[in-house]
Amino acid sequence: MHVFTYASITAPFHDKAGRDRWGLLPADPMGATLRKITGEDGSRIVIRTRFTYDPSVQVSEKRVAATAVQQRRSLDARFPDLAGIPFEHSWAGRLCLSLNHVPAFGEVEEGVFSACCENGLGTVKSTLAGMMAADLATGRRSEELARYMDQPKPSRLPPQPFAWLGANAVIRWQEMRAGREG
């Protein structure tokens, strides 16, 4: 299932929003993730919110811009002192999900290995999947690989338009549950 999540990063700023580095993770996965990062040019805030189901595996610049407007409102509500600092970049990133929350992993053809479908926690799960795929491809066996391979196959999605309707209904329901965290 091809889902997109959206993020924006502010232009650099100085002496606002407290400590040099911090991160806020939502209690609900559909809530906003906020991070303050600091470099030579100053500090920046990265905000990640919103999910959309896009079976075409593409999103328009118009959708990214509209989501950035929502992120701006969300950021300003949390940090009024940052209201004048523009977003320097906004983007959408792909997130692959399976209906039964398992990875699409293994040798899919002779010499062709799959390590995708991270089901959220992309950096952590994608790194683990890549390490396990490298072990599998090179013939390195381990207890970790055996455990990783001991998972069911991803469930097939229902046909369109049922997949689109179901995915979007779940996303909207979860966004409503996340409430002000979004």
C-alpha positions as a printed Julia matrix, in Angstrom:
182×3 Matrix{Float64}:
   0.0     0.0    0.0
   1.57    3.28  -1.08
   1.15    5.95   1.54
   2.77    9.36   1.59
   3.68   11.38   4.63
   4.52   15.08   4.46
   7.18   17.24   6.05
   8.49   20.79   6.03
  11.65   22.4    7.37
  11.96   26.02   8.42
  14.57   28.46   7.27
  17.41   28.82   9.8
  16.73   30.92  12.9
  18.56   31.85  16.1
  17.65   31.98  19.82
  14.11   30.59  19.67
  12.37   27.35  20.69
  14.61   26.41  23.6
  17.45   23.88  23.55
  19.63   23.3   20.48
  18.3    19.82  19.7
  15.1    18.08  20.65
  12.36   15.93  19.21
   8.67   15.44  19.96
   7.0    12.2   18.96
   3.23   11.91  19.03
   1.39    9.47  21.27
  -0.68    8.61  18.18
   1.22    7.68  14.98
  -0.99   10.05  12.98
   0.04   13.01  15.12
   2.78   15.49  14.27
   6.45   14.7   14.72
   8.6    17.76  15.48
  12.36   18.02  15.64
  14.68   20.94  16.28
  18.05   20.56  14.64
  20.98   22.96  14.91
  23.84   23.51  12.51
  26.34   26.17  11.52
  23.65   28.37   9.96
  21.34   28.24  12.99
  18.44   26.1   14.13
  15.55   24.68  12.13
  12.31   22.92  12.94
  11.24   19.87  10.94
   7.54   19.01  11.13
   5.99   15.81   9.79
   2.22   15.5    9.56
  -0.51   14.03   7.4
  -0.77   10.78   5.49
  -2.39   10.11   2.14
  -3.0     6.89   0.25
  -1.8     7.31  -3.33
  -1.82    4.11  -5.41
  -0.29    6.07  -8.32
   2.89    6.4   -6.18
   2.98   10.13  -6.91
   1.65   13.28  -5.3
   1.29   16.71  -6.82
   3.18   19.83  -5.81
  -0.27   21.33  -5.13
  -0.94   18.68  -2.46
   2.49   19.24  -0.9
   1.84   23.01  -0.81
  -1.63   22.56   0.71
  -0.2    20.28   3.4
   2.54   22.84   4.12
  -0.2    25.41   4.83
  -1.72   23.02   7.4
   1.73   22.38   8.89
   2.3    26.12   9.17
  -0.91   26.5   11.22
   0.08   23.54  13.4
   3.6    24.87  13.99
   2.37   28.42  14.73
  -0.13   27.06  17.26
   2.65   25.22  19.1
   5.37   27.86  18.73
   3.95   31.38  18.22
   7.49   32.83  18.41
   8.35   31.02  15.17
   5.36   32.38  13.21
   7.47   34.67  11.02
  10.02   32.02  10.03
   9.15   30.6    6.61
   9.4    27.0    5.53
  12.42   26.6    3.31
  11.43   23.2    1.94
   8.31   21.02   1.96
   8.09   17.5    0.58
   6.25   14.2    0.53
   7.91   10.87   1.28
   6.75    7.38   0.41
   5.88    4.94   3.14
   5.03    1.38   2.2
   2.51   -0.46   4.38
   1.1    -3.96   4.23
  -2.41   -4.81   5.31
  -1.16   -7.27   7.95
   1.81   -5.07   9.03
   4.6    -7.4    7.85
   7.48   -6.61   5.48
   7.76   -7.72   1.88
  11.03   -9.55   2.42
  13.03  -12.33   0.89
  14.36  -13.65  -2.38
  11.65  -12.82  -4.92
  13.57  -14.27  -7.9
  16.89  -15.99  -8.09
  19.43  -13.39  -7.01
  16.77  -10.66  -6.52
  16.01   -9.7   -2.91
  13.23   -7.56  -1.46
  13.55   -5.53   1.72
  10.62   -3.15   1.66
   7.36   -2.34   3.33
   8.59   -0.86   6.59
   5.09   -0.26   8.0
   6.14    2.93   9.77
   9.34    3.59  11.74
  10.92    3.74   8.28
  14.51    4.47   9.26
  14.72    1.77  11.9
  12.75   -0.92  10.1
  14.25   -0.16   6.69
  17.77   -0.38   8.1
  16.98   -3.72   9.73
  15.35   -5.04   6.53
  18.37   -3.96   4.48
  20.77   -5.66   6.89
  18.71   -8.86   6.83
  18.5    -8.77   3.0
  22.29   -8.35   2.81
  22.73  -11.34   5.12
  20.3   -13.39   3.04
  21.96  -12.4   -0.26
  25.46  -13.2    0.99
  24.48  -16.46   2.62
  25.24  -15.25   6.16
  22.85  -17.07   8.47
  22.03  -15.79  11.94
  19.45  -16.08  14.66
  18.25  -12.56  13.79
  17.76  -13.52  10.13
  15.87  -16.66  11.07
  13.52  -14.62  13.28
  13.09  -11.97  10.59
  12.24  -14.58   7.98
   9.7   -16.23  10.32
   6.91  -13.85   9.35
   3.85  -14.33   7.18
   3.73  -12.94   3.65
   2.08   -9.53   3.2
  -1.67   -9.76   2.68
  -3.05   -8.76  -0.69
  -4.98   -5.51  -0.85
  -8.6    -5.57  -1.93
  -9.24   -4.4   -5.49
  -9.92   -0.76  -6.34
 -12.02    1.16  -5.46
 -12.3    -0.78  -2.16
  -8.6    -0.34  -1.32
  -8.82    3.42  -1.9
 -12.03    3.78   0.11
 -10.78    1.62   2.98
  -7.32    3.19   3.21
  -8.67    6.74   3.13
 -11.38    5.95   5.68
  -8.78    4.51   8.08
  -6.43    7.48   7.57
  -9.22   10.02   8.22
 -10.44    8.08  11.29
  -6.91    7.95  12.73
  -6.37   11.66  12.02
  -9.59   12.44  13.9
  -8.41   10.26  16.81
  -5.04   12.06  16.85
  -6.94   15.34  17.22
  -4.74   18.26  18.2
  -1.58   16.16  17.92
  -1.85   16.47  14.12
